[in-house]
Amino acid sequence: MSKLINLQEIERKAYLSFFEDGLVDLLMGVWIVGIGLSLESDRTAFIAILPLLWLPVWALLKKLITIPRIGVVNLTESHKKRLFQRKGIFAVLVGVVLFASIVVFMVTQEATPDLQALMSQYVDLFFSFLVALFIFVAGLLTGVNRWLVHAGIVMAVALAGAWLAVALPVHLLVSGGMIAFIGLGILLHFMRNNPLPEETWHERQ
Amino acid sequence: MAYLYVVESADFLFLRQQTSLTWGNLSSHISKLEEAGYVAVEKEFVERKPRTMLHLTEMGRMAFRSYRQRMAQLFADLPE
């Protein structure tokens, strides 16, 4: 009784309800598996195309699964502005990392054979580090703490893969599969805890 | 009121999920708040399905702010 209503916590809870269905986790895992398969089949262009397919699929699943169960909320303008700023930070980070990767790639082409050999030895870890970094920063910016765990899974599997001398696509398939499996578990839990309502208030009136 | 205060608007289902109230209980609260002029109820159809969107009116926001200030003052005045 001695505590006032914590509005920030209520706002946070309302915002995080967007992510409690596990759809992003599931699609994140599928995306990482897709990267692994693209590298395995030598069709690297798919790595760029996959995120474009990801958004409409996410929106469709959200409409079919989540909204009928937990409803719709529109955030305040100030909250939307804060989210826009965070997305801007994420976009800048993606740009910087991609630019750095291109520079590293170009330097590698001009490097001595010894340096090229050293870099090719660690390219798997570097690639996994990029994927983990994106997931980690997305987790920090959105406040979805379990994505930090997903980033940890990607790095842990990559390190284990390097230690066991397993090729890059294999550990991306493993870590992506694990994250997709976690996402599927969260989705099933969400659907069980939030069954479709039998009637709406609108229908009762 | 607190849930509607921190968002622009929300539908009835969202409020029910967040507050864990029953349909009847929540609709009774909403009806009283609507009568008092604190909550505006808008019924719309999205892809031929009915949706009831709710948002706090300016009077509702002012009333909630005033309530919070009074509660804060009340707790501040309590002895340790």
mmCIF file of C-alpha atoms in Angstrom:
data_model
loop_
_atom_site.group_PDB
_atom_site.id
_atom_site.type_symbol
_atom_site.label_atom_id
_atom_site.label_comp_id
_atom_site.label_asym_id
_atom_site.label_seq_id
_atom_site.Cartn_x
_atom_site.Cartn_y
_atom_site.Cartn_z
ATOM 1 C CA MET A 1 0.000 0.000 0.000
ATOM 2 C CA SER A 2 2.928 2.305 0.601
ATOM 3 C CA LYS A 3 3.965 2.259 -3.082
ATOM 4 C CA LEU A 4 2.544 4.438 -5.808
ATOM 5 C CA ILE A 5 1.520 2.914 -9.121
ATOM 6 C CA ASN A 6 4.721 2.376 -11.107
ATOM 7 C CA LEU A 7 3.763 3.854 -14.476
ATOM 8 C CA GLN A 8 7.140 3.138 -16.052
ATOM 9 C CA GLU A 9 6.781 -0.538 -15.185
ATOM 10 C CA ILE A 10 3.250 -0.624 -16.608
ATOM 11 C CA GLU A 11 4.459 1.083 -19.794
ATOM 12 C CA ARG A 12 7.355 -1.371 -20.034
ATOM 13 C CA LYS A 13 4.991 -4.316 -19.515
ATOM 14 C CA ALA A 14 2.625 -3.013 -22.209
ATOM 15 C CA TYR A 15 5.545 -2.568 -24.639
ATOM 16 C CA LEU A 16 7.131 -5.963 -23.891
ATOM 17 C CA SER A 17 3.800 -7.691 -24.522
ATOM 18 C CA PHE A 18 4.723 -7.267 -28.217
ATOM 19 C CA PHE A 19 7.510 -9.815 -27.724
ATOM 20 C CA GLU A 20 6.017 -12.286 -25.274
ATOM 21 C CA ASP A 21 4.717 -14.485 -28.114
ATOM 22 C CA GLY A 22 8.250 -15.658 -29.033
ATOM 23 C CA LEU A 23 7.647 -15.017 -32.751
ATOM 24 C CA VAL A 24 10.753 -12.849 -33.099
ATOM 25 C CA ASP A 25 12.825 -15.534 -31.371
ATOM 26 C CA LEU A 26 11.442 -18.212 -33.687
ATOM 27 C CA LEU A 27 12.084 -16.153 -36.812
ATOM 28 C CA MET A 28 15.513 -15.084 -35.499
ATOM 29 C CA GLY A 29 16.446 -18.766 -35.189
ATOM 30 C CA VAL A 30 15.061 -19.538 -38.657
ATOM 31 C CA TRP A 31 17.036 -16.558 -40.024
ATOM 32 C CA ILE A 32 20.305 -17.882 -38.524
ATOM 33 C CA VAL A 33 19.539 -21.377 -39.882
ATOM 34 C CA GLY A 34 18.851 -19.673 -43.237
ATOM 35 C CA ILE A 35 22.271 -17.989 -43.121
ATOM 36 C CA GLY A 36 23.845 -21.367 -42.398
ATOM 37 C CA LEU A 37 22.000 -23.021 -45.296
ATOM 38 C CA SER A 38 22.867 -20.111 -47.619
ATOM 39 C CA LEU A 39 26.564 -20.503 -46.799
ATOM 40 C CA GLU A 40 26.350 -24.292 -47.093
ATOM 41 C CA SER A 41 24.721 -24.128 -50.536
ATOM 42 C CA ASP A 42 27.010 -21.244 -51.588
ATOM 43 C CA ARG A 43 24.022 -18.949 -52.242
ATOM 44 C CA THR A 44 25.169 -16.044 -50.084
ATOM 45 C CA ALA A 45 22.720 -13.596 -51.731
ATOM 46 C CA PHE A 46 19.995 -15.230 -49.626
ATOM 47 C CA ILE A 47 21.620 -13.773 -46.484
ATOM 48 C CA ALA A 48 20.501 -10.317 -47.660
ATOM 49 C CA ILE A 49 17.107 -11.521 -48.965
ATOM 50 C CA LEU A 50 16.129 -13.453 -45.806
ATOM 51 C CA PRO A 51 15.456 -10.402 -43.572
ATOM 52 C CA LEU A 52 13.189 -8.988 -46.325
ATOM 53 C CA LEU A 53 11.085 -12.170 -46.221
ATOM 54 C CA TRP A 54 11.199 -12.120 -42.416
ATOM 55 C CA LEU A 55 9.161 -8.924 -41.922
ATOM 56 C CA PRO A 56 5.991 -9.842 -43.864
ATOM 57 C CA VAL A 57 5.986 -13.333 -42.324
ATOM 58 C CA TRP A 58 6.317 -11.804 -38.828
ATOM 59 C CA ALA A 59 3.491 -9.320 -39.544
ATOM 60 C CA LEU A 60 1.224 -12.086 -40.849
ATOM 61 C CA LEU A 61 1.872 -14.386 -37.876
ATOM 62 C CA LYS A 62 1.363 -11.446 -35.496
ATOM 63 C CA LYS A 63 -2.020 -10.775 -37.095
ATOM 64 C CA LEU A 64 -3.078 -14.425 -37.070
ATOM 65 C CA ILE A 65 -1.718 -15.556 -33.691
ATOM 66 C CA THR A 66 -0.910 -12.676 -31.331
ATOM 67 C CA ILE A 67 -3.474 -9.910 -31.894
ATOM 68 C CA PRO A 68 -6.548 -12.175 -31.585
ATOM 69 C CA ARG A 69 -5.145 -13.348 -28.232
ATOM 70 C CA ILE A 70 -3.764 -10.264 -26.502
ATOM 71 C CA GLY A 71 -5.340 -7.411 -28.424
ATOM 72 C CA VAL A 72 -3.953 -4.162 -29.764
ATOM 73 C CA VAL A 73 -2.142 -1.288 -28.080
ATOM 74 C CA ASN A 74 -0.951 1.998 -29.552
ATOM 75 C CA LEU A 75 2.037 3.500 -27.771
ATOM 76 C CA THR A 76 2.305 7.184 -26.952
ATOM 77 C CA GLU A 77 4.118 9.542 -29.334
ATOM 78 C CA SER A 78 6.992 10.013 -26.857
ATOM 79 C CA HIS A 79 7.427 6.234 -26.563
ATOM 80 C CA LYS A 80 7.353 5.869 -30.361
ATOM 81 C CA LYS A 81 9.999 8.608 -30.607
ATOM 82 C CA ARG A 82 12.245 6.758 -28.144
ATOM 83 C CA LEU A 83 11.812 3.529 -30.154
ATOM 84 C CA PHE A 84 12.634 5.384 -33.364
ATOM 85 C CA GLN A 85 15.861 6.682 -31.786
ATOM 86 C CA ARG A 86 16.806 3.158 -30.687
ATOM 87 C CA LYS A 87 16.118 1.817 -34.188
ATOM 88 C CA GLY A 88 18.369 4.612 -35.500
ATOM 89 C CA ILE A 89 21.181 3.496 -33.162
ATOM 90 C CA PHE A 90 20.717 -0.093 -34.362
ATOM 91 C CA ALA A 91 20.744 0.975 -38.031
ATOM 92 C CA VAL A 92 23.959 2.981 -37.477
ATOM 93 C CA LEU A 93 25.547 -0.036 -35.770
ATOM 94 C CA VAL A 94 24.562 -2.324 -38.673
ATOM 95 C CA GLY A 95 26.022 0.218 -41.113
ATOM 96 C CA VAL A 96 29.306 0.547 -39.185
ATOM 97 C CA VAL A 97 29.706 -3.228 -38.837
ATOM 98 C CA LEU A 98 28.964 -3.827 -42.522
ATOM 99 C CA PHE A 99 31.415 -1.082 -43.525
ATOM 100 C CA ALA A 100 34.075 -2.533 -41.204
ATOM 101 C CA SER A 101 33.455 -5.998 -42.686
ATOM 102 C CA ILE A 102 33.945 -4.668 -46.227
ATOM 103 C CA VAL A 103 37.181 -2.924 -45.139
ATOM 104 C CA VAL A 104 38.420 -6.140 -43.479
ATOM 105 C CA PHE A 105 37.511 -8.098 -46.641
ATOM 106 C CA MET A 106 39.416 -5.634 -48.849
ATOM 107 C CA VAL A 107 42.441 -5.611 -46.525
ATOM 108 C CA THR A 108 42.410 -9.417 -46.550
ATOM 109 C CA GLN A 109 42.609 -9.450 -50.347
ATOM 110 C CA GLU A 110 45.793 -7.354 -50.186
ATOM 111 C CA ALA A 111 47.254 -9.077 -47.140
ATOM 112 C CA THR A 112 50.249 -11.392 -47.057
ATOM 113 C CA PRO A 113 49.508 -15.138 -47.403
ATOM 114 C CA ASP A 114 50.306 -15.652 -43.685
ATOM 115 C CA LEU A 115 47.808 -12.973 -42.612
ATOM 116 C CA GLN A 116 45.229 -14.337 -45.067
ATOM 117 C CA ALA A 117 45.624 -17.807 -43.565
ATOM 118 C CA LEU A 118 45.277 -16.411 -40.026
ATOM 119 C CA MET A 119 42.163 -14.425 -40.935
ATOM 120 C CA SER A 120 40.520 -17.338 -42.751
ATOM 121 C CA GLN A 121 41.138 -19.418 -39.617
ATOM 122 C CA TYR A 122 39.068 -16.989 -37.533
ATOM 123 C CA VAL A 123 36.477 -15.943 -40.120
ATOM 124 C CA ASP A 124 33.933 -18.385 -38.634
ATOM 125 C CA LEU A 125 34.253 -16.820 -35.195
ATOM 126 C CA PHE A 126 34.143 -13.317 -36.675
ATOM 127 C CA PHE A 127 30.943 -14.083 -38.592
ATOM 128 C CA SER A 128 29.257 -15.606 -35.540
ATOM 129 C CA PHE A 129 30.420 -12.637 -33.463
ATOM 130 C CA LEU A 130 28.622 -10.286 -35.893
ATOM 131 C CA VAL A 131 25.374 -12.275 -35.653
ATOM 132 C CA ALA A 132 25.678 -12.415 -31.831
ATOM 133 C CA LEU A 133 26.452 -8.686 -31.675
ATOM 134 C CA PHE A 134 23.309 -7.783 -33.647
ATOM 135 C CA ILE A 135 21.149 -9.963 -31.389
ATOM 136 C CA PHE A 136 22.835 -8.609 -28.227
ATOM 137 C CA VAL A 137 22.350 -4.951 -29.239
ATOM 138 C CA ALA A 138 18.738 -5.643 -30.314
ATOM 139 C CA GLY A 139 18.162 -7.196 -26.864
ATOM 140 C CA LEU A 140 19.697 -4.198 -25.084
ATOM 141 C CA LEU A 141 17.729 -1.652 -27.120
ATOM 142 C CA THR A 142 14.372 -3.407 -26.825
ATOM 143 C CA GLY A 143 14.805 -4.583 -23.219
ATOM 144 C CA VAL A 144 14.034 -8.198 -24.168
ATOM 145 C CA ASN A 145 16.605 -9.823 -21.904
ATOM 146 C CA ARG A 146 16.290 -13.347 -23.295
ATOM 147 C CA TRP A 147 17.825 -12.114 -26.587
ATOM 148 C CA LEU A 148 21.041 -11.524 -24.639
ATOM 149 C CA VAL A 149 20.938 -15.258 -23.869
ATOM 150 C CA HIS A 150 20.401 -15.978 -27.592
ATOM 151 C CA ALA A 151 23.524 -13.910 -28.381
ATOM 152 C CA GLY A 152 25.367 -15.986 -25.767
ATOM 153 C CA ILE A 153 24.146 -19.205 -27.428
ATOM 154 C CA VAL A 154 25.448 -18.072 -30.841
ATOM 155 C CA MET A 155 28.886 -17.224 -29.387
ATOM 156 C CA ALA A 156 29.076 -20.354 -27.193
ATOM 157 C CA VAL A 157 28.210 -22.635 -30.128
ATOM 158 C CA ALA A 158 30.709 -20.754 -32.351
ATOM 159 C CA LEU A 159 33.492 -21.171 -29.764
ATOM 160 C CA ALA A 160 32.614 -24.850 -29.339
ATOM 161 C CA GLY A 161 32.609 -25.186 -33.145
ATOM 162 C CA ALA A 162 36.055 -23.559 -33.379
ATOM 163 C CA TRP A 163 37.367 -25.833 -30.640
ATOM 164 C CA LEU A 164 35.950 -28.936 -32.366
ATOM 165 C CA ALA A 165 37.078 -27.602 -35.783
ATOM 166 C CA VAL A 166 33.521 -27.679 -37.170
ATOM 167 C CA ALA A 167 32.795 -25.573 -40.260
ATOM 168 C CA LEU A 168 30.799 -22.317 -39.990
ATOM 169 C CA PRO A 169 27.456 -23.442 -41.491
ATOM 170 C CA VAL A 170 27.207 -26.291 -38.976
ATOM 171 C CA HIS A 171 27.403 -24.138 -35.868
ATOM 172 C CA LEU A 172 25.045 -21.559 -37.376
ATOM 173 C CA LEU A 173 22.575 -24.381 -38.048
ATOM 174 C CA VAL A 174 22.971 -25.595 -34.445
ATOM 175 C CA SER A 175 22.675 -22.184 -32.739
ATOM 176 C CA GLY A 176 19.853 -21.091 -35.085
ATOM 177 C CA GLY A 177 18.050 -24.358 -34.454
ATOM 178 C CA MET A 178 18.393 -23.908 -30.679
ATOM 179 C CA ILE A 179 17.034 -20.340 -30.806
ATOM 180 C CA ALA A 180 14.162 -21.361 -33.115
ATOM 181 C CA PHE A 181 13.350 -24.224 -30.729
ATOM 182 C CA ILE A 182 13.296 -21.799 -27.748
ATOM 183 C CA GLY A 183 11.078 -19.433 -29.784
ATOM 184 C CA LEU A 184 8.712 -22.284 -30.646
ATOM 185 C CA GLY A 185 8.526 -23.246 -26.971
ATOM 186 C CA ILE A 186 7.700 -19.642 -25.973
ATOM 187 C CA LEU A 187 5.081 -19.454 -28.749
ATOM 188 C CA LEU A 188 3.372 -22.676 -27.634
ATOM 189 C CA HIS A 189 3.460 -21.504 -24.003
ATOM 190 C CA PHE A 190 1.994 -18.148 -25.068
ATOM 191 C CA MET A 191 -0.805 -19.833 -27.060
ATOM 192 C CA ARG A 192 -1.638 -22.142 -24.160
ATOM 193 C CA ASN A 193 -1.694 -19.273 -21.630
ATOM 194 C CA ASN A 194 -3.629 -16.942 -23.931
ATOM 195 C CA PRO A 195 -6.374 -18.952 -25.620
ATOM 196 C CA LEU A 196 -8.574 -17.262 -28.198
ATOM 197 C CA PRO A 197 -11.350 -15.375 -26.358
ATOM 198 C CA GLU A 198 -14.796 -16.863 -26.836
ATOM 199 C CA GLU A 199 -16.441 -13.484 -27.340
ATOM 200 C CA THR A 200 -15.429 -9.878 -27.438
ATOM 201 C CA TRP A 201 -16.827 -7.102 -25.311
ATOM 202 C CA HIS A 202 -18.079 -5.512 -28.504
ATOM 203 C CA GLU A 203 -20.180 -8.609 -29.193
ATOM 204 C CA ARG A 204 -21.582 -8.543 -25.645
ATOM 205 C CA GLN A 205 -22.905 -4.994 -25.989
ATOM 206 C CA MET B 1 -6.809 4.001 -15.763
ATOM 207 C CA ALA B 2 -3.056 3.475 -15.237
ATOM 208 C CA TYR B 3 -2.792 1.204 -18.300
ATOM 209 C CA LEU B 4 -4.628 3.709 -20.471
ATOM 210 C CA TYR B 5 -2.552 6.568 -19.036
ATOM 211 C CA VAL B 6 0.763 5.148 -20.330
ATOM 212 C CA VAL B 7 -0.471 4.343 -23.846
ATOM 213 C CA GLU B 8 -2.205 6.278 -26.612
ATOM 214 C CA SER B 9 -5.033 3.773 -26.888
ATOM 215 C CA ALA B 10 -5.675 0.071 -26.387
ATOM 216 C CA ASP B 11 -8.432 -2.345 -27.215
ATOM 217 C CA PHE B 12 -10.640 -4.039 -24.663
ATOM 218 C CA LEU B 13 -8.893 -7.394 -25.083
ATOM 219 C CA PHE B 14 -5.458 -5.884 -24.394
ATOM 220 C CA LEU B 15 -6.704 -4.264 -21.177
ATOM 221 C CA ARG B 16 -8.338 -7.484 -20.068
ATOM 222 C CA GLN B 17 -5.088 -9.425 -20.645
ATOM 223 C CA GLN B 18 -2.963 -6.846 -18.835
ATOM 224 C CA THR B 19 -5.265 -6.397 -15.847
ATOM 225 C CA SER B 20 -6.370 -10.075 -15.594
ATOM 226 C CA LEU B 21 -9.925 -8.919 -14.915
ATOM 227 C CA THR B 22 -12.965 -10.798 -16.196
ATOM 228 C CA TRP B 23 -14.974 -9.494 -19.157
ATOM 229 C CA GLY B 24 -17.851 -8.499 -16.888
ATOM 230 C CA ASN B 25 -15.693 -6.830 -14.249
ATOM 231 C CA LEU B 26 -13.675 -4.823 -16.754
ATOM 232 C CA SER B 27 -16.706 -3.797 -18.834
ATOM 233 C CA SER B 28 -18.418 -2.572 -15.653
ATOM 234 C CA HIS B 29 -15.338 -0.436 -14.784
ATOM 235 C CA ILE B 30 -15.091 0.886 -18.350
ATOM 236 C CA SER B 31 -18.798 1.760 -18.481
ATOM 237 C CA LYS B 32 -18.501 3.795 -15.268
ATOM 238 C CA LEU B 33 -15.351 5.555 -16.482
ATOM 239 C CA GLU B 34 -17.077 6.297 -19.799
ATOM 240 C CA GLU B 35 -20.107 7.737 -17.996
ATOM 241 C CA ALA B 36 -17.771 9.943 -15.945
ATOM 242 C CA GLY B 37 -16.185 11.195 -19.180
ATOM 243 C CA TYR B 38 -12.742 9.777 -18.313
ATOM 244 C CA VAL B 39 -12.597 7.121 -21.034
ATOM 245 C CA ALA B 40 -13.656 7.349 -24.672
ATOM 246 C CA VAL B 41 -14.858 4.153 -26.324
ATOM 247 C CA GLU B 42 -14.628 3.782 -30.087
ATOM 248 C CA LYS B 43 -16.072 0.790 -31.845
ATOM 249 C CA GLU B 44 -14.638 -0.031 -35.234
ATOM 250 C CA PHE B 45 -14.431 -2.858 -37.728
ATOM 251 C CA VAL B 46 -11.031 -4.120 -38.821
ATOM 252 C CA GLU B 47 -11.247 -6.636 -41.660
ATOM 253 C CA ARG B 48 -14.936 -7.184 -40.844
ATOM 254 C CA LYS B 49 -14.145 -7.991 -37.210
ATOM 255 C CA PRO B 50 -15.360 -5.695 -34.420
ATOM 256 C CA ARG B 51 -12.754 -3.987 -32.259
ATOM 257 C CA THR B 52 -13.366 -1.743 -29.262
ATOM 258 C CA MET B 53 -10.615 0.831 -28.820
ATOM 259 C CA LEU B 54 -10.354 2.779 -25.580
ATOM 260 C CA HIS B 55 -8.399 5.881 -24.673
ATOM 261 C CA LEU B 56 -8.309 8.331 -21.805
ATOM 262 C CA THR B 57 -9.948 11.679 -22.469
ATOM 263 C CA GLU B 58 -8.136 14.874 -21.444
ATOM 264 C CA MET B 59 -10.422 15.014 -18.406
ATOM 265 C CA GLY B 60 -9.477 11.416 -17.572
ATOM 266 C CA ARG B 61 -5.755 12.215 -17.833
ATOM 267 C CA MET B 62 -6.136 15.236 -15.581
ATOM 268 C CA ALA B 63 -8.171 13.224 -13.072
ATOM 269 C CA PHE B 64 -5.542 10.465 -13.000
ATOM 270 C CA ARG B 65 -2.674 12.967 -12.565
ATOM 271 C CA SER B 66 -4.577 14.615 -9.735
ATOM 272 C CA TYR B 67 -5.233 11.217 -8.126
ATOM 273 C CA ARG B 68 -1.526 10.326 -8.270
ATOM 274 C CA GLN B 69 -0.517 13.660 -6.732
ATOM 275 C CA ARG B 70 -3.017 13.243 -3.907
ATOM 276 C CA MET B 71 -1.874 9.673 -3.248
ATOM 277 C CA ALA B 72 1.786 10.752 -3.273
ATOM 278 C CA GLN B 73 0.978 13.505 -0.790
ATOM 279 C CA LEU B 74 -0.986 11.082 1.384
ATOM 280 C CA PHE B 75 1.881 8.576 1.535
ATOM 281 C CA ALA B 76 4.415 11.369 2.124
ATOM 282 C CA ASP B 77 2.399 12.552 5.119
ATOM 283 C CA LEU B 78 2.270 9.113 6.732
ATOM 284 C CA PRO B 79 4.535 8.672 9.786
ATOM 285 C CA GLU B 80 7.485 6.231 9.432
#
